[in-house]
Each structure stands twice: as C-alpha cells, then as structure tokens.
C-alpha cells in the first residue's frame, strides 16, 4: 500500500486514532512526526478501549512497527508510563517501537512553565493548553537550548540537565512557581535513560531503509490543521506543524516518497481550549452533539466545545494538505438532529470570506453563512456501505464533498474498528 500521511482537518480529536487503527492493516510502519503527549488518540477494539498519547496507534497491531520521529517532543516520564501501560495489557514494545535520537525532550520544568504561564495569563491571553509542556519544549528547540533523546545517552547528560534545571528554576521562582529539585530529577532521568536506551535509534535511517525495501509507511498526525502553528488560529494553536508538510520534516522522509494524504474530519466540529470557533453552538443542538459524541477530552477530560460542520475550514485543510480523500467520522452522532447546518462561508463587517482569515480577531468576529439540511433521525450505527445510510445522510455527505472538492473515502459510524466502511470507488482510484 502507498506511503500515507493521515492528518486531522479540524481542531483535533477528529477520530484519527480510530482510522489509523483501521488502516494499519495495510501498512508495516506507523510514524508519529509532531506534537507530544498533548495528543489523545482513542482506539476501541471489542470491549477494550485504549487512549494513546505518545505511542503511535499502530502499536495495537502486533505485526506493525512504530516510530516516534524527530519532530515529536517526548516527555520520557510519560513515555515510560505509556510503555508500561500497554505492556501490562499484553502488548510488546521491544524491537517494534523505535524512538528518534533527534527528538527533543520535555523535561520536568517544561510543564511547570506551561502551567505557570497559563495560570498567570489574563482571560484573552489564555490558550487553554494541555499543560504538558509542549510549547516550552518546542521553544527550547527553536532557541537551541533543548536536550534531545540522544543526549540521554551522552556521558555529560547529568551535568547538562542540572545546568538547565538551575536556569529554568530562576525563571520559575521569578514567576512565583516552585522550582524543580535538581539532584532528584537528574537521578530519575539517568535511571529512565537506561530503561529507554534500547528504544533510542537513528529513526531517519531506519525509516528510509524500510521505504527502500518497499515497506509501506503510515504517518500519524496529531492535533489538526486549525491547531497548526503556521496555519491555525494563532496564537490559539499548538507549537508544531500538524499539517502534511510536518511529516517530511518531523520524520525525515523525502516529499516525493509520499503517495497519498488522508484528512480525518468529523461530520460536525469540536474544539478544546480557547480561541475562535465560528460555528460553535451554545444551545440544545450543541449539548446533544457533546452528549451523543461523548465529546470530552481524551487527554485532559475537558468538555469539548461543539459546533456545526465548517466547510470553510475543510476547504482550507484540503488546500494546504492536498487531501486525496476524507475519512469522515462520527456520522452517527448526527442521528438525532432534526436539522443539520453547514457553514459555507463567513461574513465579517460586510465582507464575505471563502477562506480562513489569518487574524484570530477577525475570525472571532466572523458570522457563518449557513445552509440547512434535513436530519435523518435514524440510527446509522449498523451501516456497512453508503447504500445503508438514509437518503438525507447520503445527501449531506455529497454536499460536504461538493463544498470541499474532496470525496469521502472512509466513513465511520461508531467508535469501534468494525463501525467503519470504505467507499471503494474513491479509495481504490
Ligand atoms: P483523535 O485525537 O483524532 O484520535 O480523536 P479522539 O480519540 O481524541 O476523539 C475521538 C472520539 O470519538 C474517541 O472517543 C473515539 O472512540 C470516538 N469515535 C471515533 N470515530 C467515531 C464514530 O464514527 N462514531 C462515534 N460515535 N465515535 C467515534
Ligand atoms: P489530538 O491529537 C485537541 C489544543 C489544546 C490547546 C492548544 C495548545 O488528540 O487531536 P498544547 O498543550 O498543545 O500547547 O495546547 O491545542 N490541543 C488539542 N486539542 N486534540 C489534540 O490532540 C490537542 N492537542 C493540543 O487544547 O487549545
Ligand atoms: Mg484526541
């Protein structure tokens, strides 16, 4: 099967984990290329529910090898915990999980700085981060003051870490936050370095050798286009490139080796954290989406903000990422809605926008231009092909396809592996 990038086309939580799990049967490798343990990817297999934060979703398929690429920021404490958790569930990670020696570390002061910033921020300055230290770790990477997975194995690691803890403690104390204990932290990380040592390799070479042998690779995006640091609703974004281009820089694969891009998109929209969200609902329809879609954060448990499908966002995502087809998820969550709305454009101060404006202030002031579509008010969870869906559901999908210029190649009508179907004529083109 073709080397594939799979990305979220909204504000994250589109159901990427579930779709990856379904399509990994076609791939030997699954690679995370950006983000960190801010992600929460849920996979339901039978009665078992897994939420993965750092480990690629391919870890749940025993014949799949997994890479955490150089573009990811890794909290070694969180990584060890997640490895232990999946191993306790009978999943082996040795010899099939590989962690890039170039990936930057999230160190104990990063989440503290993240939380301290969020805590001190005035209302409009709050980003609503996951407080996992993502922003401060990427800031250190860009400032060239970061430490990387490979540094864990260097002879001077303890000294380098102690120096950085002391520097960051000055910052934390100036902000009224508690400092990090130097000796304890160094000892803990030295211990972790030994545990993680077997996983740390040159993944760039490993991946390219696998590609040259003709093995098929799936790149697993985290977050979504609207949280991308360049294309999202800056500054209400995460600190990495969640768009398709991020896979090349975040894994070390040449662009011409990518053969297809899948965009995962819900039949409606959600967002966690602060920032503009034009189609957000504050009414019964929104409450129904939250309840029926179980829209609570997989990482932080926060209730997700819910709203209608935004075709402006979807078109923008299709353009930036070159999406070949959608994996359209959570169609079943619309089953109880009598009327379903789609935003086709925005209006702001008498101007019409067909694409997403750069300014968060402008986007926050935009009013969506809606089309209303009749709901189907029928249970779709048993559908195994397009023909099984009620007429209004097929019409709705068809309208989304027309508005975005991209066909739906995979449709999902429930959280489990088997509640998914492929539209052959789209996927096998
Ligand atoms: P991710 O971050 O993109 O992997 O998505 P999350 O796992 O954070 O959130 C998606 C949620 O929706 C998870 O709880 C999934 O189990 C669930 N889910 C995925 N696809 C469907 C679907 O088609 N229908 C329903 N009802 N739930 C789904
Ligand atoms: P997955 O991969 C949804 C959001 C946070 C916050 C902003 C910045 O599960 O789709 P950060 O901690 O990254 O600095 O927070 O980004 N955010 C997500 N929202 N799904 C995610 O990941 C997210 N990862 C970060 O809520 O608004
Ligand atoms: Mg998620």
CSV table of C-alpha atoms and ligand atoms in Angstrom, one decimal:
chain,number,residue,atom,x,y,z
A,1,UNK,CA,0.0,0.0,0.0
A,2,UNK,CA,1.0,3.6,-0.6
A,3,UNK,CA,3.0,5.6,1.9
A,4,UNK,CA,0.3,7.7,3.5
A,5,UNK,CA,0.0,10.8,5.7
A,6,UNK,CA,-3.1,11.0,7.8
A,7,UNK,CA,-3.9,14.3,9.4
A,8,UNK,CA,-6.7,16.0,11.4
A,9,UNK,CA,-8.5,18.5,9.3
A,10,UNK,CA,-10.2,20.5,12.1
A,11,UNK,CA,-9.2,21.3,15.7
A,12,UNK,CA,-8.1,17.8,16.6
A,13,UNK,CA,-10.0,14.8,18.0
A,14,UNK,CA,-11.4,14.0,14.6
A,15,UNK,CA,-11.0,10.3,15.3
A,16,UNK,CA,-7.5,9.9,13.9
A,17,UNK,CA,-6.6,7.1,16.3
A,18,UNK,CA,-9.6,5.0,15.2
A,19,UNK,CA,-9.0,5.5,11.5
A,20,UNK,CA,-5.2,4.8,11.9
A,21,UNK,CA,-6.1,1.5,13.7
A,22,UNK,CA,-8.4,0.5,10.8
A,23,UNK,CA,-5.9,1.3,8.0
A,24,UNK,CA,-2.8,-0.1,9.7
A,25,UNK,CA,-3.6,-3.5,8.3
A,26,UNK,CA,-2.3,-2.1,5.0
A,27,UNK,CA,0.9,-0.7,6.5
A,28,UNK,CA,4.0,-2.1,8.1
A,29,UNK,CA,5.1,1.1,9.8
A,30,UNK,CA,3.3,3.8,11.7
A,31,UNK,CA,5.2,7.0,12.5
A,32,UNK,CA,4.3,9.9,14.8
A,33,UNK,CA,6.0,13.1,13.4
A,34,UNK,CA,4.9,16.1,15.6
A,35,UNK,CA,3.3,17.0,18.9
A,36,UNK,CA,3.8,15.1,22.1
A,37,UNK,CA,1.6,13.7,24.9
A,38,UNK,CA,-0.8,16.6,24.3
A,39,UNK,CA,-2.5,14.2,21.9
A,40,UNK,CA,-5.1,11.7,22.9
A,41,UNK,CA,-5.9,9.1,20.3
A,42,UNK,CA,-8.6,6.6,21.2
A,43,UNK,CA,-8.9,3.1,19.7
A,44,UNK,CA,-11.7,0.8,20.7
A,45,UNK,CA,-11.2,-2.9,19.9
A,46,UNK,CA,-14.1,-5.0,21.1
A,47,UNK,CA,-14.7,-4.1,24.7
A,48,UNK,CA,-11.2,-2.8,25.2
A,49,UNK,CA,-10.6,1.0,25.0
A,50,UNK,CA,-7.0,2.4,24.6
A,51,UNK,CA,-6.1,6.0,24.7
A,52,UNK,CA,-2.6,6.6,23.2
A,53,UNK,CA,-0.7,9.9,23.8
A,54,UNK,CA,2.8,9.3,22.5
A,55,UNK,CA,2.8,5.8,21.1
A,56,UNK,CA,1.7,5.5,17.5
A,57,UNK,CA,-1.7,3.9,17.2
A,58,UNK,CA,0.0,1.0,15.2
A,59,UNK,CA,1.3,-0.3,18.5
A,60,UNK,CA,-2.0,-2.1,18.9
A,61,UNK,CA,-1.4,-4.3,15.8
A,62,UNK,CA,1.4,-6.8,16.7
A,63,UNK,CA,2.8,-7.0,13.2
A,64,UNK,CA,3.2,-3.3,12.9
A,65,UNK,CA,6.5,-1.4,13.7
A,66,UNK,CA,6.3,2.1,15.2
A,67,UNK,CA,8.4,5.1,15.2
A,68,UNK,CA,8.3,8.3,17.3
A,69,UNK,CA,10.0,10.7,14.9
A,70,UNK,CA,12.4,13.6,15.4
A,71,UNK,CA,9.6,16.1,15.2
A,72,UNK,CA,7.9,14.9,18.3
A,73,UNK,CA,8.7,16.3,21.8
A,74,UNK,CA,9.0,13.5,24.3
A,75,UNK,CA,8.4,13.5,28.0
A,76,UNK,CA,10.5,10.5,29.0
A,77,UNK,CA,8.5,10.0,32.2
A,78,UNK,CA,5.2,9.9,30.2
A,79,UNK,CA,6.8,7.7,27.6
A,80,UNK,CA,7.9,5.1,30.1
A,81,UNK,CA,4.4,5.2,31.8
A,82,UNK,CA,2.7,4.6,28.5
A,83,UNK,CA,5.0,1.7,27.5
A,84,UNK,CA,4.3,0.2,30.9
A,85,UNK,CA,0.6,0.6,30.5
A,86,UNK,CA,0.4,-1.1,27.1
A,87,UNK,CA,2.8,-3.8,28.1
A,88,UNK,CA,0.5,-4.6,31.1
A,89,UNK,CA,-2.2,-5.1,28.6
A,90,UNK,CA,-0.1,-7.7,26.8
A,91,UNK,CA,1.3,-5.5,24.0
A,92,UNK,CA,5.1,-5.9,23.4
A,93,UNK,CA,7.1,-2.8,22.5
A,94,UNK,CA,10.7,-4.1,22.4
A,95,UNK,CA,12.0,-4.5,18.9
A,96,UNK,CA,8.9,-2.8,17.4
A,97,UNK,CA,9.0,0.7,18.9
A,98,UNK,CA,11.8,3.0,17.8
A,99,UNK,CA,12.3,6.5,19.2
A,100,UNK,CA,14.3,9.1,17.4
A,101,UNK,CA,17.6,10.2,18.9
A,102,UNK,CA,16.9,13.6,17.4
A,103,UNK,CA,13.5,14.1,19.2
A,104,UNK,CA,13.6,16.9,21.8
A,105,UNK,CA,12.9,16.1,25.4
A,106,UNK,CA,10.1,17.6,27.5
A,107,UNK,CA,11.9,17.9,30.9
A,108,UNK,CA,10.2,18.4,34.3
A,109,UNK,CA,10.5,22.2,34.1
A,110,UNK,CA,8.6,22.5,30.8
A,111,UNK,CA,5.1,21.5,32.1
A,112,UNK,CA,5.7,23.8,35.1
A,113,UNK,CA,6.5,26.7,32.9
A,114,UNK,CA,3.5,25.9,30.7
A,115,UNK,CA,1.1,25.7,33.7
A,116,UNK,CA,2.6,28.9,35.3
A,117,UNK,CA,2.1,30.9,32.0
A,118,UNK,CA,-1.4,29.7,31.7
A,119,UNK,CA,-2.1,30.4,35.3
A,120,UNK,CA,-0.8,34.0,35.1
A,121,UNK,CA,-2.4,34.8,31.7
A,122,UNK,CA,-5.3,37.2,31.6
A,123,UNK,CA,-8.5,36.0,30.1
A,124,UNK,CA,-7.7,36.7,26.4
A,125,UNK,CA,-4.1,35.5,26.7
A,126,UNK,CA,-5.0,32.0,27.9
A,127,UNK,CA,-4.5,29.4,25.3
A,128,UNK,CA,-6.1,26.6,27.3
A,129,UNK,CA,-3.1,24.3,26.7
A,130,UNK,CA,-2.9,20.7,27.9
A,131,UNK,CA,-0.2,21.8,30.3
A,132,UNK,CA,2.1,19.0,29.1
A,133,UNK,CA,5.0,21.4,28.5
A,134,UNK,CA,4.6,21.3,24.7
A,135,UNK,CA,5.1,25.0,24.0
A,136,UNK,CA,8.1,25.5,26.3
A,137,UNK,CA,9.8,22.3,24.9
A,138,UNK,CA,9.4,23.5,21.3
A,139,UNK,CA,10.6,27.0,22.3
A,140,UNK,CA,13.8,25.4,23.7
A,141,UNK,CA,14.2,23.5,20.4
A,142,UNK,CA,13.9,26.7,18.4
A,143,UNK,CA,16.2,28.6,20.9
A,144,UNK,CA,18.8,25.8,20.6
A,145,UNK,CA,18.7,25.3,24.3
A,146,UNK,CA,16.9,21.9,24.2
A,147,UNK,CA,18.1,18.5,25.1
A,148,UNK,CA,17.3,15.5,22.8
A,149,UNK,CA,16.6,11.8,23.3
A,150,UNK,CA,20.2,11.1,22.1
A,151,UNK,CA,21.5,13.3,24.9
A,152,UNK,CA,20.1,11.0,27.5
A,153,UNK,CA,22.8,8.6,26.5
A,154,UNK,CA,25.7,11.1,26.4
A,155,UNK,CA,28.3,11.0,29.2
A,156,UNK,CA,27.7,14.6,30.2
A,157,UNK,CA,23.9,14.3,30.4
A,158,UNK,CA,23.7,14.7,34.2
A,159,UNK,CA,25.7,17.9,34.0
A,160,UNK,CA,23.8,19.4,31.1
A,161,UNK,CA,20.5,18.6,32.7
A,162,UNK,CA,21.5,20.1,36.1
A,163,UNK,CA,22.6,23.3,34.4
A,164,UNK,CA,19.3,23.6,32.5
A,165,UNK,CA,17.2,22.9,35.6
A,166,UNK,CA,19.0,25.6,37.5
A,167,UNK,CA,18.5,28.1,34.7
A,168,UNK,CA,14.8,27.3,34.5
A,169,UNK,CA,14.4,27.4,38.2
A,170,UNK,CA,15.4,31.1,38.1
A,171,UNK,CA,12.5,31.6,35.7
A,172,UNK,CA,10.1,29.6,37.7
A,173,UNK,CA,10.9,31.3,41.0
A,174,UNK,CA,10.6,34.7,39.4
A,175,UNK,CA,7.1,33.7,38.4
A,176,UNK,CA,6.3,32.5,42.0
A,177,UNK,CA,6.3,28.9,41.0
A,178,UNK,CA,8.0,26.1,42.8
A,179,UNK,CA,11.5,25.1,41.5
A,180,UNK,CA,12.5,21.6,40.3
A,181,UNK,CA,14.6,19.5,42.7
A,182,UNK,CA,18.0,19.2,40.9
A,183,UNK,CA,19.6,16.1,42.3
A,184,UNK,CA,16.4,14.1,42.5
A,185,UNK,CA,15.4,14.9,38.9
A,186,UNK,CA,18.8,14.2,37.5
A,187,UNK,CA,18.9,10.8,39.3
A,188,UNK,CA,15.4,10.0,38.0
A,189,UNK,CA,16.2,10.8,34.4
A,190,UNK,CA,19.5,9.0,34.5
A,191,UNK,CA,17.6,5.9,35.6
A,192,UNK,CA,15.0,6.5,32.8
A,193,UNK,CA,17.8,6.9,30.2
A,194,UNK,CA,18.9,3.3,31.0
A,195,UNK,CA,15.3,1.9,30.7
A,196,UNK,CA,14.7,3.8,27.4
A,197,UNK,CA,18.1,3.2,25.9
A,198,UNK,CA,17.1,0.2,23.8
A,199,UNK,CA,14.4,2.2,22.1
A,200,UNK,CA,16.6,5.1,21.0
A,201,UNK,CA,17.9,4.9,17.5
A,202,UNK,CA,18.5,6.8,14.3
A,203,UNK,CA,14.9,6.5,13.1
A,204,UNK,CA,15.6,8.6,10.0
A,205,UNK,CA,17.8,5.9,8.6
A,206,UNK,CA,15.6,3.1,9.8
A,207,UNK,CA,12.6,4.6,8.1
A,208,UNK,CA,14.3,5.3,4.8
A,209,UNK,CA,15.8,1.8,4.7
A,210,UNK,CA,12.3,0.4,5.3
A,211,UNK,CA,11.0,2.6,2.5
A,212,UNK,CA,13.7,1.4,0.2
A,213,UNK,CA,12.8,-2.2,0.9
A,214,UNK,CA,9.3,-1.3,-0.3
A,215,UNK,CA,7.6,-1.5,3.1
A,216,UNK,CA,4.6,0.7,3.5
A,217,UNK,CA,4.5,3.6,5.9
A,218,UNK,CA,1.7,5.5,7.6
A,219,UNK,CA,2.4,8.9,9.1
A,220,UNK,CA,0.1,9.6,12.1
A,221,UNK,CA,-0.7,13.3,12.6
A,222,UNK,CA,-1.7,14.6,15.9
A,223,UNK,CA,-3.9,17.7,16.6
A,224,UNK,CA,-5.3,19.2,13.4
A,225,UNK,CA,-4.9,21.9,10.7
A,226,UNK,CA,-6.5,24.6,12.8
A,227,UNK,CA,-4.1,23.9,15.6
A,228,UNK,CA,-1.0,24.1,13.3
A,229,UNK,CA,1.4,26.7,14.4
A,230,UNK,CA,1.5,28.3,10.9
A,231,UNK,CA,-2.0,27.7,9.5
A,232,UNK,CA,-4.1,27.5,12.7
A,233,UNK,CA,-5.8,30.2,14.7
A,234,UNK,CA,-2.6,31.7,16.0
A,235,UNK,CA,-1.9,32.2,18.9
A,236,UNK,CA,-4.6,29.7,19.9
A,237,UNK,CA,-2.6,26.8,18.4
A,238,UNK,CA,-0.2,24.1,19.4
A,239,UNK,CA,3.5,24.6,18.8
A,240,UNK,CA,4.1,22.2,15.9
A,241,UNK,CA,3.2,21.7,12.2
A,242,UNK,CA,0.2,19.3,12.3
A,243,UNK,CA,-0.3,19.7,8.6
A,244,UNK,CA,1.0,17.1,6.0
A,245,UNK,CA,4.3,19.0,5.4
A,246,UNK,CA,5.2,18.3,9.1
A,247,UNK,CA,5.6,14.6,8.2
A,248,UNK,CA,8.6,15.2,6.0
A,249,UNK,CA,10.5,17.4,8.5
A,250,UNK,CA,9.2,15.5,11.5
A,251,UNK,CA,10.2,12.1,10.3
A,252,UNK,CA,12.9,12.7,7.7
A,253,UNK,CA,11.1,11.3,4.7
A,254,UNK,CA,11.5,13.0,1.3
A,255,UNK,CA,8.3,14.6,0.0
A,256,UNK,CA,8.3,12.6,-3.2
A,257,UNK,CA,8.0,9.3,-1.2
A,258,UNK,CA,4.5,10.3,0.0
A,259,UNK,CA,1.8,8.9,-2.2
A,260,UNK,CA,-1.4,9.9,-0.5
A,261,UNK,CA,-2.8,12.2,2.1
A,262,UNK,CA,-6.0,11.3,4.1
A,263,UNK,CA,-7.8,14.0,6.0
A,264,UNK,CA,-9.8,12.9,9.0
A,265,UNK,CA,-12.9,15.1,9.6
A,266,UNK,CA,-16.0,14.8,11.8
A,267,UNK,CA,-19.5,15.4,10.4
A,268,UNK,CA,-19.6,18.4,12.8
A,269,UNK,CA,-16.8,20.3,14.6
A,270,UNK,CA,-15.2,20.3,18.1
A,271,UNK,CA,-12.5,22.3,19.7
A,272,UNK,CA,-10.8,22.0,23.2
A,273,UNK,CA,-9.2,25.1,24.7
A,274,UNK,CA,-9.5,28.7,23.9
A,275,UNK,CA,-9.7,30.6,20.6
A,276,UNK,CA,-12.1,31.4,17.8
A,277,UNK,CA,-14.6,28.8,16.6
A,278,UNK,CA,-17.1,30.3,14.2
A,279,UNK,CA,-19.7,27.5,14.1
A,280,UNK,CA,-19.7,26.9,17.9
A,281,UNK,CA,-23.1,26.2,19.4
A,282,UNK,CA,-24.3,27.3,22.8
A,283,UNK,CA,-27.7,25.6,22.6
A,284,UNK,CA,-29.5,22.3,22.8
A,285,UNK,CA,-28.1,21.1,19.4
A,286,UNK,CA,-24.5,21.7,20.8
A,287,UNK,CA,-25.4,19.8,24.0
A,288,UNK,CA,-26.8,16.9,22.0
A,289,UNK,CA,-23.5,16.7,19.9
A,290,UNK,CA,-21.4,16.7,23.1
A,291,UNK,CA,-23.6,14.0,24.7
A,292,UNK,CA,-24.1,11.8,21.7
A,293,UNK,CA,-20.5,12.2,20.6
A,294,UNK,CA,-19.1,11.8,24.1
A,295,UNK,CA,-17.1,14.9,23.5
A,296,UNK,CA,-14.8,15.1,26.5
A,297,UNK,CA,-11.0,15.4,26.0
A,298,UNK,CA,-9.1,12.1,25.8
A,299,UNK,CA,-6.1,13.8,27.5
A,300,UNK,CA,-7.5,16.3,29.9
A,301,UNK,CA,-11.1,15.2,30.3
A,302,UNK,CA,-12.3,18.8,29.5
A,303,UNK,CA,-15.7,19.1,27.8
A,304,UNK,CA,-15.1,19.8,24.1
A,305,UNK,CA,-16.8,22.9,22.5
A,306,UNK,CA,-19.2,21.6,19.8
A,307,UNK,CA,-20.5,23.2,16.6
A,308,UNK,CA,-21.7,22.6,13.0
A,309,UNK,CA,-19.5,21.4,10.1
A,310,UNK,CA,-17.4,24.2,8.8
A,311,UNK,CA,-16.8,23.9,5.1
A,312,UNK,CA,-14.5,26.9,5.1
A,313,UNK,CA,-12.1,25.1,7.4
A,314,UNK,CA,-12.4,21.8,5.5
A,315,UNK,CA,-11.7,23.6,2.1
A,316,UNK,CA,-8.7,25.3,3.7
A,317,UNK,CA,-7.5,21.9,5.1
A,318,UNK,CA,-7.9,20.3,1.7
A,319,UNK,CA,-5.9,23.0,0.0
A,320,UNK,CA,-2.9,23.1,2.4
A,321,UNK,CA,-2.6,19.3,2.8
A,322,UNK,CA,-3.5,18.1,-0.7
A,323,UNK,CA,-6.0,15.7,0.7
A,324,UNK,CA,-6.9,12.8,-1.5
A,325,UNK,CA,-10.0,11.7,0.4
A,326,UNK,CA,-11.7,12.3,3.7
A,327,UNK,CA,-12.1,9.8,6.4
A,328,UNK,CA,-15.5,11.2,7.6
A,329,UNK,CA,-16.1,10.2,11.2
A,330,UNK,CA,-18.9,10.4,13.8
A,331,UNK,CA,-21.7,10.5,11.2
A,332,UNK,CA,-23.8,8.5,13.8
A,333,UNK,CA,-23.5,11.4,16.2
A,334,UNK,CA,-25.8,13.4,13.9
A,335,UNK,CA,-28.5,10.7,14.0
A,336,UNK,CA,-30.8,12.6,16.5
A,337,UNK,CA,-30.5,16.1,15.0
A,338,UNK,CA,-33.7,17.3,13.2
A,339,UNK,CA,-31.9,19.9,11.2
A,340,UNK,CA,-28.1,19.9,10.4
A,341,UNK,CA,-26.3,23.1,9.4
A,342,UNK,CA,-23.2,23.6,7.3
A,343,UNK,CA,-21.2,26.8,7.2
A,344,UNK,CA,-20.3,27.6,3.6
A,345,UNK,CA,-18.7,31.0,4.1
A,346,UNK,CA,-18.2,33.7,6.8
A,347,UNK,CA,-19.2,37.3,6.9
A,348,UNK,CA,-17.2,40.0,8.8
A,349,UNK,CA,-18.1,43.7,8.7
A,350,UNK,CA,-19.9,43.3,5.4
A,351,UNK,CA,-17.2,41.3,3.7
A,352,UNK,CA,-17.6,37.6,2.7
A,353,UNK,CA,-14.8,35.1,3.4
A,354,UNK,CA,-14.5,31.9,1.5
A,355,UNK,CA,-11.2,31.0,3.2
A,356,UNK,CA,-9.9,31.2,6.8
A,357,UNK,CA,-8.6,34.7,7.6
A,358,UNK,CA,-5.2,34.8,9.4
A,359,UNK,CA,-6.3,37.1,12.2
A,360,UNK,CA,-7.8,35.4,15.3
A,361,UNK,CA,-9.6,38.7,16.0
A,362,UNK,CA,-11.2,38.7,12.5
A,363,UNK,CA,-12.1,35.0,12.8
A,364,UNK,CA,-13.7,35.6,16.2
A,365,UNK,CA,-15.9,38.3,14.7
A,366,UNK,CA,-17.0,36.2,11.7
A,367,UNK,CA,-20.6,35.1,11.4
A,368,UNK,CA,-21.0,31.8,9.5
A,369,UNK,CA,-23.3,31.7,6.4
A,370,UNK,CA,-25.3,28.6,6.9
A,371,UNK,CA,-27.1,26.1,4.7
A,372,UNK,CA,-29.7,24.0,6.4
A,373,UNK,CA,-30.1,20.3,5.6
A,374,UNK,CA,-32.8,18.0,6.9
A,375,UNK,CA,-31.6,15.5,9.5
A,376,UNK,CA,-32.3,11.7,9.1
A,377,UNK,CA,-33.4,10.9,12.7
A,378,UNK,CA,-32.5,7.3,12.1
A,379,UNK,CA,-29.9,5.0,13.7
A,380,UNK,CA,-26.9,4.7,11.3
A,381,UNK,CA,-24.6,2.7,13.5
A,382,UNK,CA,-25.1,-0.5,11.6
A,383,UNK,CA,-24.3,0.9,8.2
A,384,UNK,CA,-21.7,-1.1,6.2
A,385,UNK,CA,-21.8,0.9,3.0
A,386,UNK,CA,-23.1,4.2,1.6
A,387,UNK,CA,-26.3,2.5,0.4
A,388,UNK,CA,-27.2,1.5,4.0
A,389,UNK,CA,-27.3,5.2,5.0
A,390,UNK,CA,-30.7,7.0,4.9
A,391,UNK,CA,-31.1,9.3,1.9
A,392,UNK,CA,-30.6,12.6,3.8
A,393,UNK,CA,-27.3,11.3,5.2
A,394,UNK,CA,-26.1,10.4,1.7
A,395,UNK,CA,-27.2,13.9,0.5
A,396,UNK,CA,-25.3,15.5,3.4
A,397,UNK,CA,-22.1,13.6,2.6
A,398,UNK,CA,-22.5,14.5,-1.0
A,399,UNK,CA,-22.9,18.2,-0.2
A,400,UNK,CA,-19.8,18.1,2.0
A,401,UNK,CA,-17.9,16.6,-0.9
A,402,UNK,CA,-19.0,19.3,-3.3
A,403,UNK,CA,-18.3,22.1,-0.9
A,404,UNK,CA,-14.8,20.8,-0.2
A,405,UNK,CA,-13.9,19.4,-3.5
A,406,UNK,CA,-12.8,16.2,-1.8
A,407,UNK,CA,-14.6,12.8,-1.8
A,408,UNK,CA,-15.3,10.7,1.4
A,409,UNK,CA,-13.3,7.5,1.0
A,410,UNK,CA,-13.8,6.2,4.5
A,411,UNK,CA,-17.0,6.7,6.6
A,412,UNK,CA,-17.2,6.0,10.3
A,413,UNK,CA,-20.5,5.4,12.2
A,414,UNK,CA,-19.3,4.3,15.6
A,415,UNK,CA,-16.1,4.2,17.8
A,416,UNK,CA,-15.2,0.5,17.1
A,417,UNK,CA,-13.0,-0.9,14.4
A,418,UNK,CA,-15.9,-2.6,12.7
A,419,UNK,CA,-18.1,0.5,12.6
A,420,UNK,CA,-16.2,1.8,9.5
A,421,UNK,CA,-16.6,1.3,5.8
A,422,UNK,CA,-14.6,2.1,2.8
A,423,UNK,CA,-16.0,3.7,-0.3
A,424,UNK,CA,-14.1,1.6,-2.8
A,425,UNK,CA,-14.6,3.7,-5.9
A,426,UNK,CA,-13.0,6.7,-4.0
A,427,UNK,CA,-10.1,4.9,-2.2
A,428,UNK,CA,-9.0,2.5,-5.0
A,429,UNK,CA,-8.8,5.1,-7.7
B,1,LIG,P1,-8.2,11.7,17.8
B,1,LIG,O1,-7.4,12.6,18.8
B,1,LIG,O2,-8.4,12.3,16.5
B,1,LIG,O3,-7.6,10.3,17.7
B,1,LIG,O4,-9.7,11.5,18.4
B,1,LIG,P2,-10.0,11.2,19.9
B,1,LIG,O5,-9.7,9.8,20.2
B,1,LIG,O6,-9.5,12.2,20.8
B,1,LIG,O7,-11.6,11.5,19.9
B,1,LIG,C1,-12.4,10.8,19.0
B,1,LIG,C2,-13.5,10.1,19.9
B,1,LIG,O8,-14.6,9.7,19.0
B,1,LIG,C3,-13.0,8.8,20.5
B,1,LIG,O9,-13.6,8.7,21.7
B,1,LIG,C4,-13.4,7.7,19.5
B,1,LIG,O10,-13.6,6.5,20.1
B,1,LIG,C5,-14.7,8.3,19.0
B,1,LIG,N1,-15.0,7.9,17.6
B,1,LIG,C6,-14.2,7.8,16.6
B,1,LIG,N2,-15.0,7.6,15.4
B,1,LIG,C7,-16.3,7.6,15.8
B,1,LIG,C8,-17.5,7.4,15.2
B,1,LIG,O11,-17.6,7.3,13.9
B,1,LIG,N3,-18.7,7.5,15.9
B,1,LIG,C9,-18.6,7.7,17.3
B,1,LIG,N4,-19.8,7.7,17.9
B,1,LIG,N5,-17.5,7.8,17.9
B,1,LIG,C10,-16.3,7.8,17.2
B,2,LIG,P1,-5.3,15.1,19.3
B,2,LIG,O1,-4.0,14.6,18.6
B,2,LIG,C1,-7.5,18.6,20.6
B,2,LIG,C2,-5.1,22.0,22.0
B,2,LIG,C3,-5.2,22.4,23.4
B,2,LIG,C4,-5.0,23.9,23.3
B,2,LIG,C5,-3.9,24.0,22.2
B,2,LIG,C6,-2.5,24.2,22.7
B,2,LIG,O2,-5.9,14.2,20.3
B,2,LIG,O3,-6.2,15.6,18.2
B,2,LIG,P2,-0.8,22.5,23.8
B,2,LIG,O4,-0.9,21.6,25.1
B,2,LIG,O5,-0.6,21.6,22.6
B,2,LIG,O6,0.2,23.6,23.9
B,2,LIG,O7,-2.2,23.2,23.7
B,2,LIG,O8,-4.0,22.8,21.4
B,2,LIG,N1,-4.7,20.6,21.7
B,2,LIG,C7,-5.6,19.7,21.3
B,2,LIG,N2,-6.9,19.8,21.1
B,2,LIG,N3,-6.8,17.5,20.3
B,2,LIG,C8,-5.5,17.4,20.5
B,2,LIG,O9,-4.7,16.4,20.1
B,2,LIG,C9,-4.8,18.5,21.1
B,2,LIG,N4,-3.5,18.8,21.4
B,2,LIG,C10,-3.5,20.1,21.8
B,2,LIG,O10,-6.4,22.1,23.9
B,2,LIG,O11,-6.1,24.5,22.8
B,3,LIG,MG1,-7.7,13.4,20.7
